[in-house]
């Protein structure tokens, strides 16, 4: 009955008839091969042995004991499995088209060792014995357990001997690289996938597993289900192993403690009965299928019904109502039905003299009798296919093992073989039989009633569910809606939909918006004094740190994971390094410039040099963070209490984190030191206030964050409120320095824009100030614009306003008395004598002679003469104006003041006028639109002896200020066209005291 697919029962019956006819006439004794049947033969009484080889006594085996269905065990099932294999051999030997002129002989070998143990070692030694001493054996069939067969299958594969199993359940045998000659006619892959597929369709997220084995490898369905469940996001809340009748109380307590509702039972029939009925009938609470959803691979059939009644009551079997069984199931066709019926008919003919409990086809499928038949069938079909594929191959080569290398599992994978189990019987990529699965429910009928109400099945690839006859599962409440998989637990974490998360998101948006504004301000106005004086390079690197700090708050959302924890720490640590490194490096440079007793080398003043320092600080932070992430072993665990699930983040190896903490503490200490060193730097350049605030909020914020988030022992609870408070504190600690740096720059830029607009009006005589200056010029003897032809005064520069003010208004404003006198130079020139109204003006007498020029504006200016100072050897860039015979020189300058402690630089640009008024030198500084000092209240300061700096300039950009030229003043001259660039276009000269 081994053949390709047959369409009808009639053809099968005709073929069987023809085979019976050929039984007499076929001559297949020209050659022979041997197939070994391997099993627990020592357990069968009456057999004779020569070592492991069965030599006789098959007719004396007690069939009555093997036929008694009250007794279970794989040893009993194997007897009928090897019987079906023998039936297949008989059919093949009577079929001339299969292995022509060749008879298959059978040798039986016992799997037990001489001292009576069945183990991996015993079957491995047997495999070696067969391979070396029984050279006529070309293939083997049988054995029992996969956990033992993994040893023998490796030996058979080494000797290139095909090995077909019919009862093994270990998925380790599906390793084609390790066991290339092993295959089996039992489906072991996909059952767990089918179960998970059904559970997922019901939205089940929690299951409990009960196994009657150790369940330590894939030989156990529950073990495989556990692995599949985890991959699918289903939580295994309980897993009981080595379960038996005596463990009922313990199992019940376990199930109750986790409140499991969906329970998968992985056990044989008798153990399934002992476990299930004890929990359903004798346990409090009852765990019957009326309240819980049970899955089982085998029906719970007790070994002794009378004993079962005593244990669980007369109607114990009703508890199975609704129990779900998942079984491989290939739709039967006529070919499969005919072969199965033929096998059962022969088996029952053997049993009939001894018992009336005969088997059905369903029994044969359930107990696995038919796998032996199809193992032999596949082997014979594969060998025939091999011989037919190459005419040079002969049966003698086959029987002498010369073709073994061509007989690995791929030979049998897709032969179009139609057998008892499938038509066609196809092997999966792992070597087991491909089969879909069915889901059916027991009806709670009489003991032994295993009929199922099938409601669903899978496709052949076990990728989707198919409803059967529009049925659905019926649950304990007679409803079709799957019950809850457990109590309703509240999972505590910071959900993206929570108000706290919305608040944190708004914080993030505001912070990133300010940071982006800061960056754009730096980029767009990098040449403006307000940005340039603060060093655009370091401002930009600081804003990178701010952005990373704000971004870290996004990793407080969602279910906590180790990756989230690492990302938060990494971003916050990197942000700290960027901010502290940038601010510290910039101010360390200022500290060196203003506090050093020597001139600093140029390379130490460049941004590039200190940017290397910042890069090193951030780079070392990254190295330490990488070490921490690699060795800290961050884990996330859950805890269930009173129907709430909380998450706990634990760093099991915190040692590496100490290096990160230590390094950041050192950075903070260095920042404190830099802050102290900048306390005396002039406000125009000093960031002392900002640094002081930063030094306060860093430890304060760190302490608050640590106090609200730490649970001790390197762990923290992922409580939404704690996460919210932590994120809020990080935002506050970050937003304060952002505002402290950004707002002054924006204000300075705004004032600068207003000043430029005012100066434009002043120069053009527009507006109230412009008109006032024109009025002063006309009253003081000058000719205003538009006053007539021949005017030599043009109001086109800051110097015009300054020069006019020098004559009277500015001098009086400075506290001097203005006196007129005649000059000997020209008749029309007059000098202005300035006497202090009270005292000497506090500055001693310093004099400077202004360049005296004729009214001809084209005449070159005379070199500026500095009293008692011959250092000036050539004229600096001077712009002179003839103000009705009064000549005043004006300069666009940057002023640096020297003291005993080094160089202090005031980054000021404006117009300085030096004029000789009587015996005094009068310095007038116009603190106007061209000012580049961020501190608009002080244009410049002059050092007066060892005293503190005194203000000489005004405290408003719109004021004209007059003072004495006292103090040691170093002036760098600039060409008028270089007003926006700090490039020295002249030489230095001194205005000495007295």
PDB file of N, CA, C and O in Angstrom, residues 29-83:
ATOM      1  N   UNK A  29      14.019 -12.361  -3.758  1.00  0.00           N
ATOM      2  CA  UNK A  29      15.067 -12.901  -2.905  1.00  0.00           C
ATOM      3  C   UNK A  29      16.441 -12.839  -3.546  1.00  0.00           C
ATOM      4  O   UNK A  29      17.379 -13.462  -3.065  1.00  0.00           O
ATOM      5  N   UNK A  30      16.535 -12.117  -4.679  1.00  0.00           N
ATOM      6  CA  UNK A  30      17.843 -12.052  -5.341  1.00  0.00           C
ATOM      7  C   UNK A  30      18.865 -11.333  -4.476  1.00  0.00           C
ATOM      8  O   UNK A  30      20.062 -11.643  -4.504  1.00  0.00           O
ATOM      9  N   UNK A  31      18.429 -10.328  -3.733  1.00  0.00           N
ATOM     10  CA  UNK A  31      19.321  -9.575  -2.843  1.00  0.00           C
ATOM     11  C   UNK A  31      18.515  -9.114  -1.643  1.00  0.00           C
ATOM     12  O   UNK A  31      17.294  -9.212  -1.630  1.00  0.00           O
ATOM     13  N   UNK A  32      19.192  -8.572  -0.660  1.00  0.00           N
ATOM     14  CA  UNK A  32      18.500  -8.141   0.551  1.00  0.00           C
ATOM     15  C   UNK A  32      19.251  -6.999   1.222  1.00  0.00           C
ATOM     16  O   UNK A  32      20.454  -6.827   1.027  1.00  0.00           O
ATOM     17  N   UNK A  33      18.489  -6.256   1.967  1.00  0.00           N
ATOM     18  CA  UNK A  33      19.045  -5.230   2.854  1.00  0.00           C
ATOM     19  C   UNK A  33      18.412  -5.424   4.214  1.00  0.00           C
ATOM     20  O   UNK A  33      17.383  -6.100   4.343  1.00  0.00           O
ATOM     21  N   UNK A  34      18.974  -4.805   5.235  1.00  0.00           N
ATOM     22  CA  UNK A  34      18.461  -4.989   6.591  1.00  0.00           C
ATOM     23  C   UNK A  34      18.153  -3.634   7.209  1.00  0.00           C
ATOM     24  O   UNK A  34      18.947  -2.691   7.121  1.00  0.00           O
ATOM     25  N   UNK A  35      16.970  -3.553   7.809  1.00  0.00           N
ATOM     26  CA  UNK A  35      16.580  -2.383   8.595  1.00  0.00           C
ATOM     27  C   UNK A  35      16.488  -2.824  10.052  1.00  0.00           C
ATOM     28  O   UNK A  35      15.880  -3.855  10.359  1.00  0.00           O
ATOM     29  N   UNK A  36      17.089  -2.049  10.953  1.00  0.00           N
ATOM     30  CA  UNK A  36      17.087  -2.381  12.377  1.00  0.00           C
ATOM     31  C   UNK A  36      15.941  -1.673  13.077  1.00  0.00           C
ATOM     32  O   UNK A  36      15.718  -0.479  12.864  1.00  0.00           O
ATOM     33  N   UNK A  37      15.211  -2.439  13.887  1.00  0.00           N
ATOM     34  CA  UNK A  37      14.185  -1.867  14.762  1.00  0.00           C
ATOM     35  C   UNK A  37      14.754  -1.812  16.178  1.00  0.00           C
ATOM     36  O   UNK A  37      15.179  -2.846  16.708  1.00  0.00           O
ATOM     37  N   UNK A  38      14.756  -0.618  16.769  1.00  0.00           N
ATOM     38  CA  UNK A  38      15.430  -0.413  18.056  1.00  0.00           C
ATOM     39  C   UNK A  38      14.399   0.032  19.085  1.00  0.00           C
ATOM     40  O   UNK A  38      13.673   1.000  18.867  1.00  0.00           O
ATOM     41  N   UNK A  39      14.323  -0.704  20.197  1.00  0.00           N
ATOM     42  CA  UNK A  39      13.336  -0.354  21.198  1.00  0.00           C
ATOM     43  C   UNK A  39      13.593  -1.049  22.523  1.00  0.00           C
ATOM     44  O   UNK A  39      14.610  -1.747  22.709  1.00  0.00           O
ATOM     45  N   UNK A  40      12.643  -0.924  23.462  1.00  0.00           N
ATOM     46  CA  UNK A  40      12.815  -1.493  24.821  1.00  0.00           C
ATOM     47  C   UNK A  40      12.427  -2.975  24.870  1.00  0.00           C
ATOM     48  O   UNK A  40      11.528  -3.374  25.629  1.00  0.00           O
ATOM     49  N   UNK A  41      13.096  -3.803  24.089  1.00  0.00           N
ATOM     50  CA  UNK A  41      12.692  -5.201  23.949  1.00  0.00           C
ATOM     51  C   UNK A  41      12.894  -5.994  25.230  1.00  0.00           C
ATOM     52  O   UNK A  41      12.244  -7.021  25.450  1.00  0.00           O
ATOM     53  N   UNK A  42      13.778  -5.579  26.104  1.00  0.00           N
ATOM     54  CA  UNK A  42      13.985  -6.323  27.348  1.00  0.00           C
ATOM     55  C   UNK A  42      12.775  -6.238  28.283  1.00  0.00           C
ATOM     56  O   UNK A  42      12.677  -7.000  29.234  1.00  0.00           O
ATOM     57  N   UNK A  43      11.878  -5.313  27.997  1.00  0.00           N
ATOM     58  CA  UNK A  43      10.678  -5.183  28.825  1.00  0.00           C
ATOM     59  C   UNK A  43       9.586  -6.166  28.417  1.00  0.00           C
ATOM     60  O   UNK A  43       8.574  -6.283  29.111  1.00  0.00           O
ATOM     61  N   UNK A  44       9.786  -6.872  27.307  1.00  0.00           N
ATOM     62  CA  UNK A  44       8.785  -7.824  26.835  1.00  0.00           C
ATOM     63  C   UNK A  44       9.211  -9.241  27.227  1.00  0.00           C
ATOM     64  O   UNK A  44      10.290  -9.716  26.823  1.00  0.00           O
ATOM     65  N   UNK A  45       8.384  -9.876  27.996  1.00  0.00           N
ATOM     66  CA  UNK A  45       8.684 -11.242  28.454  1.00  0.00           C
ATOM     67  C   UNK A  45       8.706 -12.221  27.287  1.00  0.00           C
ATOM     68  O   UNK A  45       7.949 -12.086  26.335  1.00  0.00           O
ATOM     69  N   UNK A  46       9.584 -13.216  27.402  1.00  0.00           N
ATOM     70  CA  UNK A  46       9.616 -14.296  26.427  1.00  0.00           C
ATOM     71  C   UNK A  46      10.661 -14.145  25.357  1.00  0.00           C
ATOM     72  O   UNK A  46      10.916 -15.104  24.610  1.00  0.00           O
ATOM     73  N   UNK A  47      11.298 -12.990  25.214  1.00  0.00           N
ATOM     74  CA  UNK A  47      12.287 -12.794  24.145  1.00  0.00           C
ATOM     75  C   UNK A  47      13.644 -13.358  24.539  1.00  0.00           C
ATOM     76  O   UNK A  47      13.999 -13.428  25.710  1.00  0.00           O
ATOM     77  N   UNK A  48      14.393 -13.779  23.501  1.00  0.00           N
ATOM     78  CA  UNK A  48      15.766 -14.262  23.699  1.00  0.00           C
ATOM     79  C   UNK A  48      16.728 -13.260  23.063  1.00  0.00           C
ATOM     80  O   UNK A  48      16.420 -12.622  22.050  1.00  0.00           O
ATOM     81  N   UNK A  49      17.922 -13.153  23.653  1.00  0.00           N
ATOM     82  CA  UNK A  49      18.883 -12.130  23.209  1.00  0.00           C
ATOM     83  C   UNK A  49      20.269 -12.726  23.038  1.00  0.00           C
ATOM     84  O   UNK A  49      20.639 -13.692  23.701  1.00  0.00           O
ATOM     85  N   UNK A  50      20.991 -12.111  22.142  1.00  0.00           N
ATOM     86  CA  UNK A  50      22.426 -12.318  22.020  1.00  0.00           C
ATOM     87  C   UNK A  50      23.048 -10.929  22.163  1.00  0.00           C
ATOM     88  O   UNK A  50      23.190 -10.210  21.183  1.00  0.00           O
ATOM     89  N   UNK A  51      23.371 -10.589  23.378  1.00  0.00           N
ATOM     90  CA  UNK A  51      23.789  -9.209  23.641  1.00  0.00           C
ATOM     91  C   UNK A  51      22.573  -8.309  23.526  1.00  0.00           C
ATOM     92  O   UNK A  51      21.573  -8.489  24.211  1.00  0.00           O
ATOM     93  N   UNK A  52      22.638  -7.337  22.634  1.00  0.00           N
ATOM     94  CA  UNK A  52      21.499  -6.442  22.415  1.00  0.00           C
ATOM     95  C   UNK A  52      20.578  -6.958  21.316  1.00  0.00           C
ATOM     96  O   UNK A  52      19.446  -6.462  21.178  1.00  0.00           O
ATOM     97  N   UNK A  53      21.031  -7.916  20.554  1.00  0.00           N
ATOM     98  CA  UNK A  53      20.259  -8.413  19.413  1.00  0.00           C
ATOM     99  C   UNK A  53      19.201  -9.406  19.875  1.00  0.00           C
ATOM    100  O   UNK A  53      19.487 -10.345  20.621  1.00  0.00           O
ATOM    101  N   UNK A  54      17.953  -9.171  19.442  1.00  0.00           N
ATOM    102  CA  UNK A  54      16.866 -10.105  19.730  1.00  0.00           C
ATOM    103  C   UNK A  54      16.997 -11.275  18.756  1.00  0.00           C
ATOM    104  O   UNK A  54      16.981 -11.091  17.534  1.00  0.00           O
ATOM    105  N   UNK A  55      17.111 -12.487  19.333  1.00  0.00           N
ATOM    106  CA  UNK A  55      17.308 -13.665  18.478  1.00  0.00           C
ATOM    107  C   UNK A  55      16.079 -14.553  18.379  1.00  0.00           C
ATOM    108  O   UNK A  55      16.015 -15.448  17.546  1.00  0.00           O
ATOM    109  N   UNK A  56      15.057 -14.322  19.209  1.00  0.00           N
ATOM    110  CA  UNK A  56      13.862 -15.160  19.123  1.00  0.00           C
ATOM    111  C   UNK A  56      12.894 -14.866  20.239  1.00  0.00           C
ATOM    112  O   UNK A  56      13.102 -13.976  21.078  1.00  0.00           O
ATOM    113  N   UNK A  57      11.794 -15.632  20.240  1.00  0.00           N
ATOM    114  CA  UNK A  57      10.795 -15.517  21.294  1.00  0.00           C
ATOM    115  C   UNK A  57       9.687 -14.538  20.993  1.00  0.00           C
ATOM    116  O   UNK A  57       8.871 -14.235  21.870  1.00  0.00           O
ATOM    117  N   UNK A  58       9.589 -14.043  19.778  1.00  0.00           N
ATOM    118  CA  UNK A  58       8.551 -13.066  19.458  1.00  0.00           C
ATOM    119  C   UNK A  58       7.152 -13.666  19.607  1.00  0.00           C
ATOM    120  O   UNK A  58       6.200 -12.951  19.928  1.00  0.00           O
ATOM    121  N   UNK A  59       7.038 -14.957  19.394  1.00  0.00           N
ATOM    122  CA  UNK A  59       5.735 -15.602  19.488  1.00  0.00           C
ATOM    123  C   UNK A  59       5.323 -15.846  20.933  1.00  0.00           C
ATOM    124  O   UNK A  59       4.194 -16.260  21.199  1.00  0.00           O
ATOM    125  N   UNK A  60       6.246 -15.599  21.878  1.00  0.00           N
ATOM    126  CA  UNK A  60       5.928 -15.861  23.276  1.00  0.00           C
ATOM    127  C   UNK A  60       5.644 -14.580  24.073  1.00  0.00           C
ATOM    128  O   UNK A  60       5.424 -14.632  25.268  1.00  0.00           O
ATOM    129  N   UNK A  61       5.680 -13.447  23.428  1.00  0.00           N
ATOM    130  CA  UNK A  61       5.402 -12.183  24.114  1.00  0.00           C
ATOM    131  C   UNK A  61       3.934 -12.158  24.521  1.00  0.00           C
ATOM    132  O   UNK A  61       3.049 -12.469  23.719  1.00  0.00           O
ATOM    133  N   UNK A  62       3.614 -11.790  25.780  1.00  0.00           N
ATOM    134  CA  UNK A  62       2.219 -11.779  26.279  1.00  0.00           C
ATOM    135  C   UNK A  62       1.417 -10.648  25.643  1.00  0.00           C
ATOM    136  O   UNK A  62       1.410  -9.518  26.151  1.00  0.00           O
ATOM    137  N   UNK A  63       0.728 -10.962  24.583  1.00  0.00           N
ATOM    138  CA  UNK A  63      -0.036  -9.948  23.868  1.00  0.00           C
ATOM    139  C   UNK A  63      -1.164  -9.395  24.724  1.00  0.00           C
ATOM    140  O   UNK A  63      -1.521  -8.224  24.618  1.00  0.00           O
ATOM    141  N   UNK A  64      -1.728 -10.227  25.607  1.00  0.00           N
ATOM    142  CA  UNK A  64      -2.841  -9.765  26.437  1.00  0.00           C
ATOM    143  C   UNK A  64      -2.421  -8.554  27.281  1.00  0.00           C
ATOM    144  O   UNK A  64      -3.168  -7.581  27.435  1.00  0.00           O
ATOM    145  N   UNK A  65      -1.203  -8.617  27.834  1.00  0.00           N
ATOM    146  CA  UNK A  65      -0.729  -7.484  28.649  1.00  0.00           C
ATOM    147  C   UNK A  65      -0.516  -6.241  27.789  1.00  0.00           C
ATOM    148  O   UNK A  65      -0.844  -5.131  28.188  1.00  0.00           O
ATOM    149  N   UNK A  66      -0.006  -6.431  26.589  1.00  0.00           N
ATOM    150  CA  UNK A  66       0.247  -5.304  25.691  1.00  0.00           C
ATOM    151  C   UNK A  66      -1.047  -4.710  25.142  1.00  0.00           C
ATOM    152  O   UNK A  66      -1.057  -3.566  24.686  1.00  0.00           O
ATOM    153  N   UNK A  67      -2.130  -5.512  25.194  1.00  0.00           N
ATOM    154  CA  UNK A  67      -3.406  -5.034  24.656  1.00  0.00           C
ATOM    155  C   UNK A  67      -4.300  -4.415  25.709  1.00  0.00           C
ATOM    156  O   UNK A  67      -5.351  -3.867  25.373  1.00  0.00           O
ATOM    157  N   UNK A  68      -3.942  -4.508  26.976  1.00  0.00           N
ATOM    158  CA  UNK A  68      -4.773  -3.991  28.063  1.00  0.00           C
ATOM    159  C   UNK A  68      -4.640  -2.474  28.122  1.00  0.00           C
ATOM    160  O   UNK A  68      -3.602  -1.936  28.506  1.00  0.00           O
ATOM    161  N   UNK A  69      -5.677  -1.764  27.761  1.00  0.00           N
ATOM    162  CA  UNK A  69      -5.610  -0.311  27.684  1.00  0.00           C
ATOM    163  C   UNK A  69      -5.610   0.366  29.050  1.00  0.00           C
ATOM    164  O   UNK A  69      -5.513   1.583  29.152  1.00  0.00           O
ATOM    165  N   UNK A  70      -5.748  -0.463  30.113  1.00  0.00           N
ATOM    166  CA  UNK A  70      -5.625   0.132  31.447  1.00  0.00           C
ATOM    167  C   UNK A  70      -4.179   0.477  31.766  1.00  0.00           C
ATOM    168  O   UNK A  70      -3.904   1.271  32.657  1.00  0.00           O
ATOM    169  N   UNK A  71      -3.282  -0.166  31.027  1.00  0.00           N
ATOM    170  CA  UNK A  71      -1.861   0.071  31.274  1.00  0.00           C
ATOM    171  C   UNK A  71      -1.309   0.973  30.179  1.00  0.00           C
ATOM    172  O   UNK A  71      -1.560   0.745  28.998  1.00  0.00           O
ATOM    173  N   UNK A  72      -0.601   1.947  30.614  1.00  0.00           N
ATOM    174  CA  UNK A  72      -0.021   2.881  29.661  1.00  0.00           C
ATOM    175  C   UNK A  72       1.494   2.740  29.680  1.00  0.00           C
ATOM    176  O   UNK A  72       2.046   1.971  30.452  1.00  0.00           O
ATOM    177  N   UNK A  73       2.117   3.500  28.839  1.00  0.00           N
ATOM    178  CA  UNK A  73       3.567   3.511  28.809  1.00  0.00           C
ATOM    179  C   UNK A  73       4.067   3.461  27.385  1.00  0.00           C
ATOM    180  O   UNK A  73       3.459   2.850  26.496  1.00  0.00           O
ATOM    181  N   UNK A  74       5.184   4.133  27.191  1.00  0.00           N
ATOM    182  CA  UNK A  74       5.760   4.164  25.852  1.00  0.00           C
ATOM    183  C   UNK A  74       6.215   2.769  25.417  1.00  0.00           C
ATOM    184  O   UNK A  74       6.235   2.477  24.218  1.00  0.00           O
ATOM    185  N   UNK A  75       6.564   1.892  26.372  1.00  0.00           N
ATOM    186  CA  UNK A  75       6.997   0.555  26.011  1.00  0.00           C
ATOM    187  C   UNK A  75       5.865  -0.229  25.350  1.00  0.00           C
ATOM    188  O   UNK A  75       6.086  -0.999  24.432  1.00  0.00           O
ATOM    189  N   UNK A  76       4.635  -0.034  25.839  1.00  0.00           N
ATOM    190  CA  UNK A  76       3.502  -0.729  25.238  1.00  0.00           C
ATOM    191  C   UNK A  76       3.203  -0.163  23.847  1.00  0.00           C
ATOM    192  O   UNK A  76       2.945  -0.911  22.894  1.00  0.00           O
ATOM    193  N   UNK A  77       3.225   1.189  23.726  1.00  0.00           N
ATOM    194  CA  UNK A  77       2.973   1.796  22.429  1.00  0.00           C
ATOM    195  C   UNK A  77       4.034   1.399  21.413  1.00  0.00           C
ATOM    196  O   UNK A  77       3.739   1.202  20.226  1.00  0.00           O
ATOM    197  N   UNK A  78       5.291   1.250  21.886  1.00  0.00           N
ATOM    198  CA  UNK A  78       6.353   0.917  20.944  1.00  0.00           C
ATOM    199  C   UNK A  78       6.142  -0.478  20.342  1.00  0.00           C
ATOM    200  O   UNK A  78       6.503  -0.714  19.185  1.00  0.00           O
ATOM    201  N   UNK A  79       5.579  -1.380  21.129  1.00  0.00           N
ATOM    202  CA  UNK A  79       5.379  -2.719  20.572  1.00  0.00           C
ATOM    203  C   UNK A  79       4.507  -2.660  19.323  1.00  0.00           C
ATOM    204  O   UNK A  79       4.800  -3.304  18.317  1.00  0.00           O
ATOM    205  N   UNK A  80       3.464  -1.875  19.362  1.00  0.00           N
ATOM    206  CA  UNK A  80       2.586  -1.774  18.204  1.00  0.00           C
ATOM    207  C   UNK A  80       3.200  -0.888  17.118  1.00  0.00           C
ATOM    208  O   UNK A  80       2.904  -1.060  15.937  1.00  0.00           O
ATOM    209  N   UNK A  81       4.061   0.027  17.528  1.00  0.00           N
ATOM    210  CA  UNK A  81       4.793   0.822  16.529  1.00  0.00           C
ATOM    211  C   UNK A  81       5.708  -0.083  15.707  1.00  0.00           C
ATOM    212  O   UNK A  81       5.730  -0.019  14.477  1.00  0.00           O
ATOM    213  N   UNK A  82       6.467  -0.966  16.401  1.00  0.00           N
ATOM    214  CA  UNK A  82       7.366  -1.850  15.664  1.00  0.00           C
ATOM    215  C   UNK A  82       6.568  -2.909  14.896  1.00  0.00           C
ATOM    216  O   UNK A  82       7.017  -3.408  13.867  1.00  0.00           O
ATOM    217  N   UNK A  83       5.330  -3.182  15.385  1.00  0.00           N
ATOM    218  CA  UNK A  83       4.474  -4.096  14.658  1.00  0.00           C
ATOM    219  C   UNK A  83       4.019  -3.471  13.340  1.00  0.00           C
ATOM    220  O   UNK A  83       3.968  -4.135  12.295  1.00  0.00           O
TER     221      UNK A  83
END
